[in-house]
PDB file of C-alpha atoms in Angstrom:
ATOM      1  CA  MET D   1     -60.092 140.317-144.894  1.00  0.00           C
ATOM      2  CA  ASP D   2     -61.685 136.971-145.371  1.00  0.00           C
ATOM      3  CA  PHE D   3     -64.898 136.306-147.317  1.00  0.00           C
ATOM      4  CA  GLU D   4     -67.209 136.035-144.285  1.00  0.00           C
ATOM      5  CA  THR D   5     -66.076 139.349-142.827  1.00  0.00           C
ATOM      6  CA  ASN D   6     -66.359 141.099-146.199  1.00  0.00           C
ATOM      7  CA  PHE D   7     -69.852 139.643-146.746  1.00  0.00           C
ATOM      8  CA  PHE D   8     -70.958 140.692-143.246  1.00  0.00           C
ATOM      9  CA  LEU D   9     -69.630 144.257-143.629  1.00  0.00           C
ATOM     10  CA  HIS D  10     -71.194 144.637-147.067  1.00  0.00           C
ATOM     11  CA  HIS D  11     -74.640 143.683-145.747  1.00  0.00           C
ATOM     12  CA  TYR D  12     -74.104 145.735-142.591  1.00  0.00           C
ATOM     13  CA  TYR D  13     -73.448 148.892-144.611  1.00  0.00           C
ATOM     14  CA  LEU D  14     -76.369 148.150-146.947  1.00  0.00           C
ATOM     15  CA  GLY D  15     -78.616 147.670-143.917  1.00  0.00           C
ATOM     16  CA  MET D  16     -77.711 151.117-142.616  1.00  0.00           C
ATOM     17  CA  PHE D  17     -79.228 152.746-145.708  1.00  0.00           C
ATOM     18  CA  LEU D  18     -82.031 150.291-146.373  1.00  0.00           C
ATOM     19  CA  PRO D  19     -83.582 149.189-143.087  1.00  0.00           C
ATOM     20  CA  ILE D  20     -85.272 145.943-144.134  1.00  0.00           C
ATOM     21  CA  ASP D  21     -86.924 145.388-140.744  1.00  0.00           C
ATOM     22  CA  SER D  22     -88.806 148.707-140.864  1.00  0.00           C
ATOM     23  CA  LEU D  23     -89.754 148.162-144.509  1.00  0.00           C
ATOM     24  CA  PHE D  24     -91.734 145.052-143.561  1.00  0.00           C
ATOM     25  CA  SER D  25     -93.242 146.543-140.417  1.00  0.00           C
ATOM     26  CA  THR D  26     -96.939 147.467-140.303  1.00  0.00           C
ATOM     27  CA  GLN D  27     -96.101 151.098-140.963  1.00  0.00           C
ATOM     28  CA  GLY D  28     -93.789 150.205-143.863  1.00  0.00           C
ATOM     29  CA  ILE D  29     -96.431 148.004-145.494  1.00  0.00           C
ATOM     30  CA  MET D  30     -99.037 150.786-145.141  1.00  0.00           C
ATOM     31  CA  VAL D  31     -96.675 153.284-146.776  1.00  0.00           C
ATOM     32  CA  MET D  32     -96.038 150.865-149.667  1.00  0.00           C
ATOM     33  CA  LEU D  33     -99.788 150.270-150.107  1.00  0.00           C
ATOM     34  CA  LEU D  34    -100.554 153.995-150.111  1.00  0.00           C
ATOM     35  CA  ALA D  35     -97.758 154.665-152.606  1.00  0.00           C
ATOM     36  CA  SER D  36     -99.001 151.921-154.946  1.00  0.00           C
ATOM     37  CA  TYR D  37    -102.604 153.179-154.626  1.00  0.00           C
ATOM     38  CA  GLY D  38    -101.456 156.736-155.450  1.00  0.00           C
ATOM     39  CA  LEU D  39     -99.551 155.470-158.493  1.00  0.00           C
ATOM     40  CA  ALA D  40    -102.556 153.458-159.698  1.00  0.00           C
ATOM     41  CA  MET D  41    -104.878 156.484-159.319  1.00  0.00           C
ATOM     42  CA  TRP D  42    -102.414 158.720-161.158  1.00  0.00           C
ATOM     43  CA  MET D  43    -102.181 156.208-164.035  1.00  0.00           C
ATOM     44  CA  PHE D  44    -105.983 155.893-164.172  1.00  0.00           C
ATOM     45  CA  LEU D  45    -106.664 159.629-164.183  1.00  0.00           C
ATOM     46  CA  THR D  46    -103.976 160.480-166.739  1.00  0.00           C
ATOM     47  CA  SER D  47    -105.318 157.854-169.132  1.00  0.00           C
ATOM     48  CA  ALA D  48    -108.981 158.871-168.706  1.00  0.00           C
ATOM     49  CA  PRO D  49    -110.485 160.714-171.679  1.00  0.00           C
ATOM     50  CA  LYS D  50    -111.186 164.419-171.511  1.00  0.00           C
ATOM     51  CA  VAL D  51    -114.925 165.098-171.567  1.00  0.00           C
ATOM     52  CA  TYR D  52    -116.351 168.110-173.410  1.00  0.00           C
ATOM     53  CA  THR D  53    -119.986 169.019-172.792  1.00  0.00           C
ATOM     54  CA  ILE D  54    -122.363 170.651-175.257  1.00  0.00           C
ATOM     55  CA  MET D  55    -125.910 171.712-174.343  1.00  0.00           C
ATOM     56  CA  VAL D  56    -128.439 171.493-177.167  1.00  0.00           C
ATOM     57  CA  CYS D  57    -132.100 172.344-177.758  1.00  0.00           C
ATOM     58  CA  ASP D  58    -133.163 168.989-179.172  1.00  0.00           C
ATOM     59  CA  LEU D  59    -131.306 165.725-178.510  1.00  0.00           C
ATOM     60  CA  GLU D  60    -132.745 163.946-181.552  1.00  0.00           C
ATOM     61  CA  ILE D  61    -131.613 166.678-183.947  1.00  0.00           C
ATOM     62  CA  ALA D  62    -128.236 166.653-182.179  1.00  0.00           C
ATOM     63  CA  ARG D  63    -128.004 162.873-182.695  1.00  0.00           C
ATOM     64  CA  GLN D  64    -128.709 163.302-186.413  1.00  0.00           C
ATOM     65  CA  PHE D  65    -126.051 166.025-186.630  1.00  0.00           C
ATOM     66  CA  TYR D  66    -123.189 164.483-184.607  1.00  0.00           C
ATOM     67  CA  GLN D  67    -123.752 160.821-185.414  1.00  0.00           C
ATOM     68  CA  GLY D  68    -125.144 161.212-188.928  1.00  0.00           C
ATOM     69  CA  LEU D  69    -123.494 164.245-190.524  1.00  0.00           C
ATOM     70  CA  LEU D  70    -120.254 164.462-188.556  1.00  0.00           C
ATOM     71  CA  GLU D  71    -120.010 160.648-188.300  1.00  0.00           C
ATOM     72  CA  LEU D  72    -118.743 160.676-184.727  1.00  0.00           C
ATOM     73  CA  PRO D  73    -118.605 157.168-183.239  1.00  0.00           C
ATOM     74  CA  VAL D  74    -120.816 156.505-180.223  1.00  0.00           C
ATOM     75  CA  ALA D  75    -118.746 156.251-177.028  1.00  0.00           C
ATOM     76  CA  GLU D  76    -119.248 154.566-173.668  1.00  0.00           C
ATOM     77  CA  VAL D  77    -119.628 156.704-170.563  1.00  0.00           C
ATOM     78  CA  PRO D  78    -116.094 157.038-169.121  1.00  0.00           C
ATOM     79  CA  LEU D  79    -115.451 155.524-165.694  1.00  0.00           C
ATOM     80  CA  HIS D  80    -114.248 158.774-164.166  1.00  0.00           C
ATOM     81  CA  TYR D  81    -117.443 160.586-165.146  1.00  0.00           C
ATOM     82  CA  TYR D  82    -119.678 161.509-162.233  1.00  0.00           C
ATOM     83  CA  TYR D  83    -123.425 161.799-162.761  1.00  0.00           C
ATOM     84  CA  ASN D  84    -124.774 165.372-162.587  1.00  0.00           C
ATOM     85  CA  TYR D  85    -121.298 166.757-163.370  1.00  0.00           C
ATOM     86  CA  GLU D  86    -122.589 169.235-165.984  1.00  0.00           C
ATOM     87  CA  ARG D  87    -125.260 170.549-163.709  1.00  0.00           C
ATOM     88  CA  THR D  88    -122.616 171.751-161.262  1.00  0.00           C
ATOM     89  CA  LEU D  89    -120.644 173.746-163.840  1.00  0.00           C
ATOM     90  CA  GLY D  90    -122.243 177.022-162.839  1.00  0.00           C
ATOM     91  CA  THR D  91    -124.902 177.115-165.543  1.00  0.00           C
ATOM     92  CA  GLU D  92    -127.154 179.138-163.266  1.00  0.00           C
ATOM     93  CA  ALA D  93    -124.897 182.147-163.923  1.00  0.00           C
ATOM     94  CA  LEU D  94    -125.279 181.937-167.716  1.00  0.00           C
ATOM     95  CA  ASP D  95    -127.158 184.515-169.688  1.00  0.00           C
ATOM     96  CA  SER D  96    -130.772 183.572-170.395  1.00  0.00           C
ATOM     97  CA  LEU D  97    -129.866 183.916-174.080  1.00  0.00           C
ATOM     98  CA  TYR D  98    -128.165 180.514-173.843  1.00  0.00           C
ATOM     99  CA  ILE D  99    -130.283 178.647-171.314  1.00  0.00           C
ATOM    100  CA  THR D 100    -134.047 178.397-171.272  1.00  0.00           C
ATOM    101  CA  THR D 101    -136.016 178.917-168.129  1.00  0.00           C
ATOM    102  CA  PRO D 102    -136.940 175.387-167.156  1.00  0.00           C
ATOM    103  CA  SER D 103    -140.512 174.537-167.981  1.00  0.00           C
ATOM    104  CA  PRO D 104    -141.897 171.373-166.349  1.00  0.00           C
ATOM    105  CA  THR D 105    -141.294 169.318-169.513  1.00  0.00           C
ATOM    106  CA  THR D 106    -137.819 170.752-170.131  1.00  0.00           C
ATOM    107  CA  ALA D 107    -136.807 170.267-166.504  1.00  0.00           C
ATOM    108  CA  ALA D 108    -138.017 166.651-166.534  1.00  0.00           C
ATOM    109  CA  ALA D 109    -136.158 165.925-169.767  1.00  0.00           C
ATOM    110  CA  PHE D 110    -133.030 167.601-168.385  1.00  0.00           C
ATOM    111  CA  ARG D 111    -133.144 165.517-165.180  1.00  0.00           C
ATOM    112  CA  ASN D 112    -133.971 162.182-166.799  1.00  0.00           C
ATOM    113  CA  SER D 113    -131.630 162.320-169.763  1.00  0.00           C
ATOM    114  CA  ASP D 114    -128.063 161.099-169.612  1.00  0.00           C
ATOM    115  CA  GLY D 115    -127.519 162.651-173.014  1.00  0.00           C
ATOM    116  CA  LEU D 116    -125.458 161.382-175.913  1.00  0.00           C
ATOM    117  CA  TRP D 117    -121.802 160.289-175.843  1.00  0.00           C
ATOM    118  CA  TYR D 118    -119.434 160.459-178.841  1.00  0.00           C
ATOM    119  CA  GLN D 119    -115.732 159.897-179.365  1.00  0.00           C
ATOM    120  CA  LEU D 120    -114.384 163.241-180.627  1.00  0.00           C
ATOM    121  CA  LYS D 121    -110.676 162.375-180.699  1.00  0.00           C
ATOM    122  CA  ARG D 122    -108.496 159.519-179.466  1.00  0.00           C
ATOM    123  CA  ASN D 123    -108.575 160.709-175.851  1.00  0.00           C
ATOM    124  CA  ALA D 124    -111.501 163.151-175.915  1.00  0.00           C
ATOM    125  CA  GLN D 125    -115.225 162.487-175.677  1.00  0.00           C
ATOM    126  CA  LEU D 126    -118.214 164.677-176.392  1.00  0.00           C
ATOM    127  CA  HIS D 127    -121.181 164.626-174.020  1.00  0.00           C
ATOM    128  CA  ILE D 128    -124.357 166.131-175.483  1.00  0.00           C
ATOM    129  CA  ILE D 129    -127.078 167.149-173.018  1.00  0.00           C
ATOM    130  CA  ALA D 130    -130.391 168.982-173.315  1.00  0.00           C
ATOM    131  CA  GLY D 131    -130.865 172.429-171.840  1.00  0.00           C
ATOM    132  CA  ALA D 132    -129.997 175.145-174.385  1.00  0.00           C
ATOM    133  CA  SER D 133    -132.561 177.637-175.626  1.00  0.00           C
ATOM    134  CA  TYR D 134    -133.534 178.075-179.255  1.00  0.00           C
ATOM    135  CA  GLY D 135    -131.712 180.834-181.094  1.00  0.00           C
ATOM    136  CA  HIS D 136    -132.876 183.603-183.409  1.00  0.00           C
ATOM    137  CA  LYS D 137    -135.572 182.324-185.835  1.00  0.00           C
ATOM    138  CA  ASN D 138    -135.806 179.076-183.813  1.00  0.00           C
ATOM    139  CA  ARG D 139    -132.264 178.020-184.727  1.00  0.00           C
ATOM    140  CA  GLN D 140    -130.906 174.956-183.033  1.00  0.00           C
ATOM    141  CA  ARG D 141    -128.356 176.321-180.557  1.00  0.00           C
ATOM    142  CA  HIS D 142    -125.457 174.192-179.331  1.00  0.00           C
ATOM    143  CA  VAL D 143    -123.693 175.793-176.373  1.00  0.00           C
ATOM    144  CA  CYS D 144    -120.189 174.779-175.306  1.00  0.00           C
ATOM    145  CA  PHE D 145    -117.850 176.016-172.569  1.00  0.00           C
ATOM    146  CA  ASP D 146    -114.632 174.966-174.273  1.00  0.00           C
ATOM    147  CA  HIS D 147    -113.020 176.713-177.250  1.00  0.00           C
ATOM    148  CA  GLU D 148    -110.888 173.686-178.167  1.00  0.00           C
ATOM    149  CA  CYS D 149    -113.982 171.494-178.438  1.00  0.00           C
ATOM    150  CA  LEU D 150    -115.715 173.880-180.848  1.00  0.00           C
ATOM    151  CA  GLU D 151    -112.531 174.167-182.924  1.00  0.00           C
ATOM    152  CA  ASP D 152    -112.465 170.362-183.252  1.00  0.00           C
ATOM    153  CA  ILE D 153    -116.121 170.333-184.298  1.00  0.00           C
ATOM    154  CA  LEU D 154    -115.477 173.150-186.812  1.00  0.00           C
ATOM    155  CA  MET D 155    -112.598 171.130-188.314  1.00  0.00           C
ATOM    156  CA  ARG D 156    -114.935 168.135-188.584  1.00  0.00           C
ATOM    157  CA  VAL D 157    -117.580 170.333-190.285  1.00  0.00           C
ATOM    158  CA  GLN D 158    -114.947 171.614-192.731  1.00  0.00           C
ATOM    159  CA  SER D 159    -113.652 168.114-193.483  1.00  0.00           C
ATOM    160  CA  ARG D 160    -117.231 166.948-194.262  1.00  0.00           C
ATOM    161  CA  ARG D 161    -117.650 169.971-196.575  1.00  0.00           C
ATOM    162  CA  LEU D 162    -120.809 171.124-194.857  1.00  0.00           C
ATOM    163  CA  LYS D 163    -122.071 174.680-195.352  1.00  0.00           C
ATOM    164  CA  TYR D 164    -120.884 176.878-192.494  1.00  0.00           C
ATOM    165  CA  LYS D 165    -120.256 180.517-191.635  1.00  0.00           C
ATOM    166  CA  ILE D 166    -117.947 181.772-188.883  1.00  0.00           C
ATOM    167  CA  ARG D 167    -119.630 184.703-187.162  1.00  0.00           C
ATOM    168  CA  ARG D 168    -117.032 185.382-184.472  1.00  0.00           C
ATOM    169  CA  ASN D 169    -113.658 183.933-183.432  1.00  0.00           C
ATOM    170  CA  GLN D 170    -113.494 185.101-179.802  1.00  0.00           C
ATOM    171  CA  PRO D 171    -115.664 183.609-178.350  1.00  0.00           C
ATOM    172  CA  LEU D 172    -116.109 181.180-181.224  1.00  0.00           C
ATOM    173  CA  ASN D 173    -119.520 181.291-182.870  1.00  0.00           C
ATOM    174  CA  PHE D 174    -120.421 179.711-186.203  1.00  0.00           C
ATOM    175  CA  LEU D 175    -123.457 178.532-188.123  1.00  0.00           C
ATOM    176  CA  VAL D 176    -123.724 175.213-189.949  1.00  0.00           C
ATOM    177  CA  LYS D 177    -126.536 173.669-191.993  1.00  0.00           C
ATOM    178  CA  ASP D 178    -127.622 170.078-191.589  1.00  0.00           C
ATOM    179  CA  ILE D 179    -129.144 167.789-194.247  1.00  0.00           C
ATOM    180  CA  GLU D 180    -132.633 169.199-193.716  1.00  0.00           C
ATOM    181  CA  GLU D 181    -131.282 172.761-194.172  1.00  0.00           C
ATOM    182  CA  ARG D 182    -131.783 173.560-190.480  1.00  0.00           C
ATOM    183  CA  VAL D 183    -129.322 176.165-189.222  1.00  0.00           C
ATOM    184  CA  ILE D 184    -127.379 175.054-186.152  1.00  0.00           C
ATOM    185  CA  GLU D 185    -125.637 177.773-184.174  1.00  0.00           C
ATOM    186  CA  MET D 186    -122.484 176.598-182.396  1.00  0.00           C
ATOM    187  CA  THR D 187    -121.705 179.003-179.548  1.00  0.00           C
ATOM    188  CA  GLU D 188    -118.836 179.181-177.087  1.00  0.00           C
ATOM    189  CA  VAL D 189    -119.773 180.527-173.668  1.00  0.00           C
ATOM    190  CA  ASN D 190    -117.129 182.004-171.396  1.00  0.00           C
ATOM    191  CA  ASN D 191    -117.603 181.033-167.767  1.00  0.00           C
TER     192      ASN D 191
END
Protein backbone atom coordinates (compact mmCIF):
# COMPACT_ATOMS: atom_id res chain seq x y z
CA MET A 1 0.00 0.00 0.00
CA ASP A 2 1.28 3.41 -0.82
CA PHE A 3 1.39 6.37 1.58
CA GLU A 4 -1.72 8.14 0.25
CA THR A 5 -3.90 5.05 0.55
CA ASN A 6 -2.61 4.29 4.05
CA PHE A 7 -3.20 7.91 5.13
CA PHE A 8 -6.73 7.88 3.67
CA LEU A 9 -7.66 4.57 5.34
CA HIS A 10 -6.24 5.68 8.69
CA HIS A 11 -8.37 8.84 8.69
CA TYR A 12 -11.36 6.94 7.33
CA TYR A 13 -11.28 4.48 10.23
CA LEU A 14 -10.71 7.29 12.75
CA GLY A 15 -13.69 9.15 11.27
CA MET A 16 -15.93 6.15 11.85
CA PHE A 17 -15.38 6.39 15.62
CA LEU A 18 -15.03 10.15 15.94
CA PRO A 19 -17.51 11.87 13.64
CA ILE A 20 -15.93 15.32 13.33
CA ASP A 21 -18.82 16.76 11.30
CA SER A 22 -21.40 16.02 14.02
CA LEU A 23 -19.05 17.28 16.73
CA PHE A 24 -19.07 20.76 15.19
CA SER A 25 -22.78 20.76 14.40
CA THR A 26 -25.18 22.95 16.41
CA GLN A 27 -26.19 19.98 18.53
CA GLY A 28 -22.56 18.96 19.12
CA ILE A 29 -21.59 22.48 20.21
CA MET A 30 -24.58 22.61 22.60
CA VAL A 31 -23.57 19.28 24.14
CA MET A 32 -19.98 20.53 24.61
CA LEU A 33 -21.23 23.77 26.20
CA LEU A 34 -23.54 21.92 28.58
CA ALA A 35 -20.77 19.49 29.54
CA SER A 36 -18.33 22.34 30.24
CA TYR A 37 -20.99 24.23 32.25
CA GLY A 38 -21.70 21.08 34.30
CA LEU A 39 -17.98 20.62 34.97
CA ALA A 40 -17.58 24.27 36.01
CA MET A 41 -20.57 24.03 38.40
CA TRP A 42 -19.23 20.80 39.90
CA MET A 43 -15.81 22.41 40.48
CA PHE A 44 -17.44 25.49 42.03
CA LEU A 45 -19.71 23.57 44.38
CA THR A 46 -17.04 21.11 45.54
CA SER A 47 -14.68 23.96 46.38
CA ALA A 48 -17.32 26.04 48.20
CA PRO A 49 -16.95 26.13 51.99
CA LYS A 50 -19.34 24.23 54.21
CA VAL A 51 -21.51 26.62 56.22
CA TYR A 52 -22.50 25.82 59.81
CA THR A 53 -25.21 27.95 61.42
CA ILE A 54 -25.52 28.80 65.11
CA MET A 55 -28.46 30.74 66.56
CA VAL A 56 -27.64 32.94 69.54
CA CYS A 57 -29.49 35.18 72.00
CA ASP A 58 -27.28 38.25 71.62
CA LEU A 59 -25.13 38.94 68.55
CA GLU A 60 -22.80 41.34 70.37
CA ILE A 61 -21.99 38.83 73.10
CA ALA A 62 -21.53 36.20 70.38
CA ARG A 63 -19.10 38.52 68.57
CA GLN A 64 -17.08 38.96 71.77
CA PHE A 65 -17.03 35.18 72.29
CA TYR A 66 -16.22 33.93 68.76
CA GLN A 67 -14.03 36.78 67.57
CA GLY A 68 -12.48 37.76 70.89
CA LEU A 69 -12.13 34.61 73.00
CA LEU A 70 -12.00 31.92 70.33
CA GLU A 71 -10.08 34.21 67.94
CA LEU A 72 -11.95 33.06 64.85
CA PRO A 73 -11.09 35.17 61.79
CA VAL A 74 -13.94 37.12 60.21
CA ALA A 75 -15.01 35.56 56.90
CA GLU A 76 -16.72 36.87 53.78
CA VAL A 77 -20.18 35.60 52.89
CA PRO A 78 -19.60 32.64 50.53
CA LEU A 79 -20.88 32.97 46.96
CA HIS A 80 -23.04 29.86 47.15
CA TYR A 81 -24.88 31.14 50.21
CA TYR A 82 -28.49 32.08 49.59
CA TYR A 83 -30.13 34.75 51.73
CA ASN A 84 -32.78 33.43 54.15
CA TYR A 85 -31.23 29.94 53.99
CA GLU A 86 -31.34 29.43 57.78
CA ARG A 87 -34.93 30.47 58.02
CA THR A 88 -35.95 27.57 55.79
CA LEU A 89 -34.22 24.90 57.90
CA GLY A 90 -37.41 23.92 59.67
CA THR A 91 -36.90 26.01 62.79
CA GLU A 92 -40.65 26.28 63.24
CA ALA A 93 -40.64 22.64 64.40
CA LEU A 94 -38.08 23.26 67.17
CA ASP A 95 -38.98 23.09 70.81
CA SER A 96 -39.79 26.48 72.34
CA LEU A 97 -36.95 25.75 74.78
CA TYR A 98 -34.51 26.68 72.01
CA ILE A 99 -36.34 29.37 70.07
CA THR A 100 -38.11 32.37 71.52
CA THR A 101 -41.54 33.36 70.39
CA PRO A 102 -40.84 36.32 68.15
CA SER A 103 -41.60 39.61 69.80
CA PRO A 104 -41.77 42.64 67.48
CA THR A 105 -38.20 43.69 68.36
CA THR A 106 -36.80 40.16 68.10
CA ALA A 107 -38.57 39.53 64.80
CA ALA A 108 -37.27 42.80 63.35
CA ALA A 109 -33.72 42.04 64.47
CA PHE A 110 -34.00 38.51 63.07
CA ARG A 111 -35.20 39.79 59.67
CA ASN A 112 -32.75 42.68 59.35
CA SER A 113 -29.60 40.97 60.55
CA ASP A 114 -27.30 39.06 58.24
CA GLY A 115 -25.47 37.81 61.30
CA LEU A 116 -21.78 37.22 61.80
CA TRP A 117 -19.44 35.17 59.58
CA TYR A 118 -16.27 33.42 60.81
CA GLN A 119 -13.78 31.02 59.29
CA LEU A 120 -13.97 27.88 61.46
CA LYS A 121 -11.64 25.65 59.45
CA ARG A 122 -9.93 25.80 56.06
CA ASN A 123 -13.10 24.90 54.16
CA ALA A 124 -15.78 25.52 56.80
CA GLN A 125 -17.44 28.76 57.86
CA LEU A 126 -19.56 29.62 60.86
CA HIS A 127 -22.66 31.78 60.40
CA ILE A 128 -24.00 33.27 63.63
CA ILE A 129 -27.59 34.54 63.59
CA ALA A 130 -29.98 35.86 66.23
CA GLY A 131 -33.03 33.89 67.28
CA ALA A 132 -32.25 31.59 70.22
CA SER A 133 -33.95 31.97 73.58
CA TYR A 134 -32.13 32.60 76.84
CA GLY A 135 -31.39 29.52 78.90
CA HIS A 136 -31.79 28.71 82.58
CA LYS A 137 -30.78 31.70 84.77
CA ASN A 138 -30.61 33.89 81.63
CA ARG A 139 -27.67 31.95 80.19
CA GLN A 140 -26.58 32.84 76.71
CA ARG A 141 -27.75 29.90 74.59
CA HIS A 142 -26.06 29.03 71.30
CA VAL A 143 -28.08 26.51 69.31
CA CYS A 144 -26.55 24.47 66.49
CA PHE A 145 -27.94 21.75 64.21
CA ASP A 146 -24.61 20.09 63.47
CA HIS A 147 -22.65 17.88 65.88
CA GLU A 148 -19.38 18.29 63.96
CA CYS A 149 -19.59 22.08 64.27
CA LEU A 150 -20.01 21.95 68.05
CA GLU A 151 -17.14 19.46 68.33
CA ASP A 152 -14.90 21.91 66.44
CA ILE A 153 -15.97 24.75 68.74
CA LEU A 154 -15.37 22.55 71.82
CA MET A 155 -11.84 21.77 70.55
CA ARG A 156 -11.26 25.50 70.09
CA VAL A 157 -12.53 26.15 73.66
CA GLN A 158 -10.19 23.45 74.99
CA SER A 159 -7.20 24.80 73.04
CA ARG A 160 -7.83 28.30 74.49
CA ARG A 161 -8.00 26.76 77.99
CA LEU A 162 -11.36 28.31 78.75
CA LYS A 163 -13.49 26.97 81.60
CA TYR A 164 -16.03 24.49 80.26
CA LYS A 165 -18.21 21.60 81.38
CA ILE A 166 -19.63 18.89 79.11
CA ARG A 167 -23.19 18.16 80.21
CA ARG A 168 -24.13 15.62 77.55
CA ASN A 169 -22.42 13.97 74.56
CA GLN A 170 -25.47 12.90 72.53
CA PRO A 171 -26.78 15.44 71.60
CA LEU A 172 -23.74 17.50 72.51
CA ASN A 173 -24.35 20.09 75.21
CA PHE A 174 -21.65 21.97 77.11
CA LEU A 175 -21.21 25.13 79.14
CA VAL A 176 -18.34 27.60 78.73
CA LYS A 177 -17.51 30.83 80.55
CA ASP A 178 -16.47 33.98 78.75
CA ILE A 179 -14.18 36.76 80.04
CA GLU A 180 -17.01 38.45 81.93
CA GLU A 181 -17.88 35.12 83.64
CA ARG A 182 -21.11 34.79 81.65
CA VAL A 183 -22.12 31.17 81.13
CA ILE A 184 -22.72 30.27 77.49
CA GLU A 185 -24.64 27.08 76.82
CA MET A 186 -23.70 25.37 73.55
CA THR A 187 -26.55 23.07 72.50
CA GLU A 188 -26.93 20.66 69.61
CA VAL A 189 -30.48 20.32 68.30
CA ASN A 190 -31.51 17.24 66.36
CA ASN A 191 -33.77 18.05 63.42
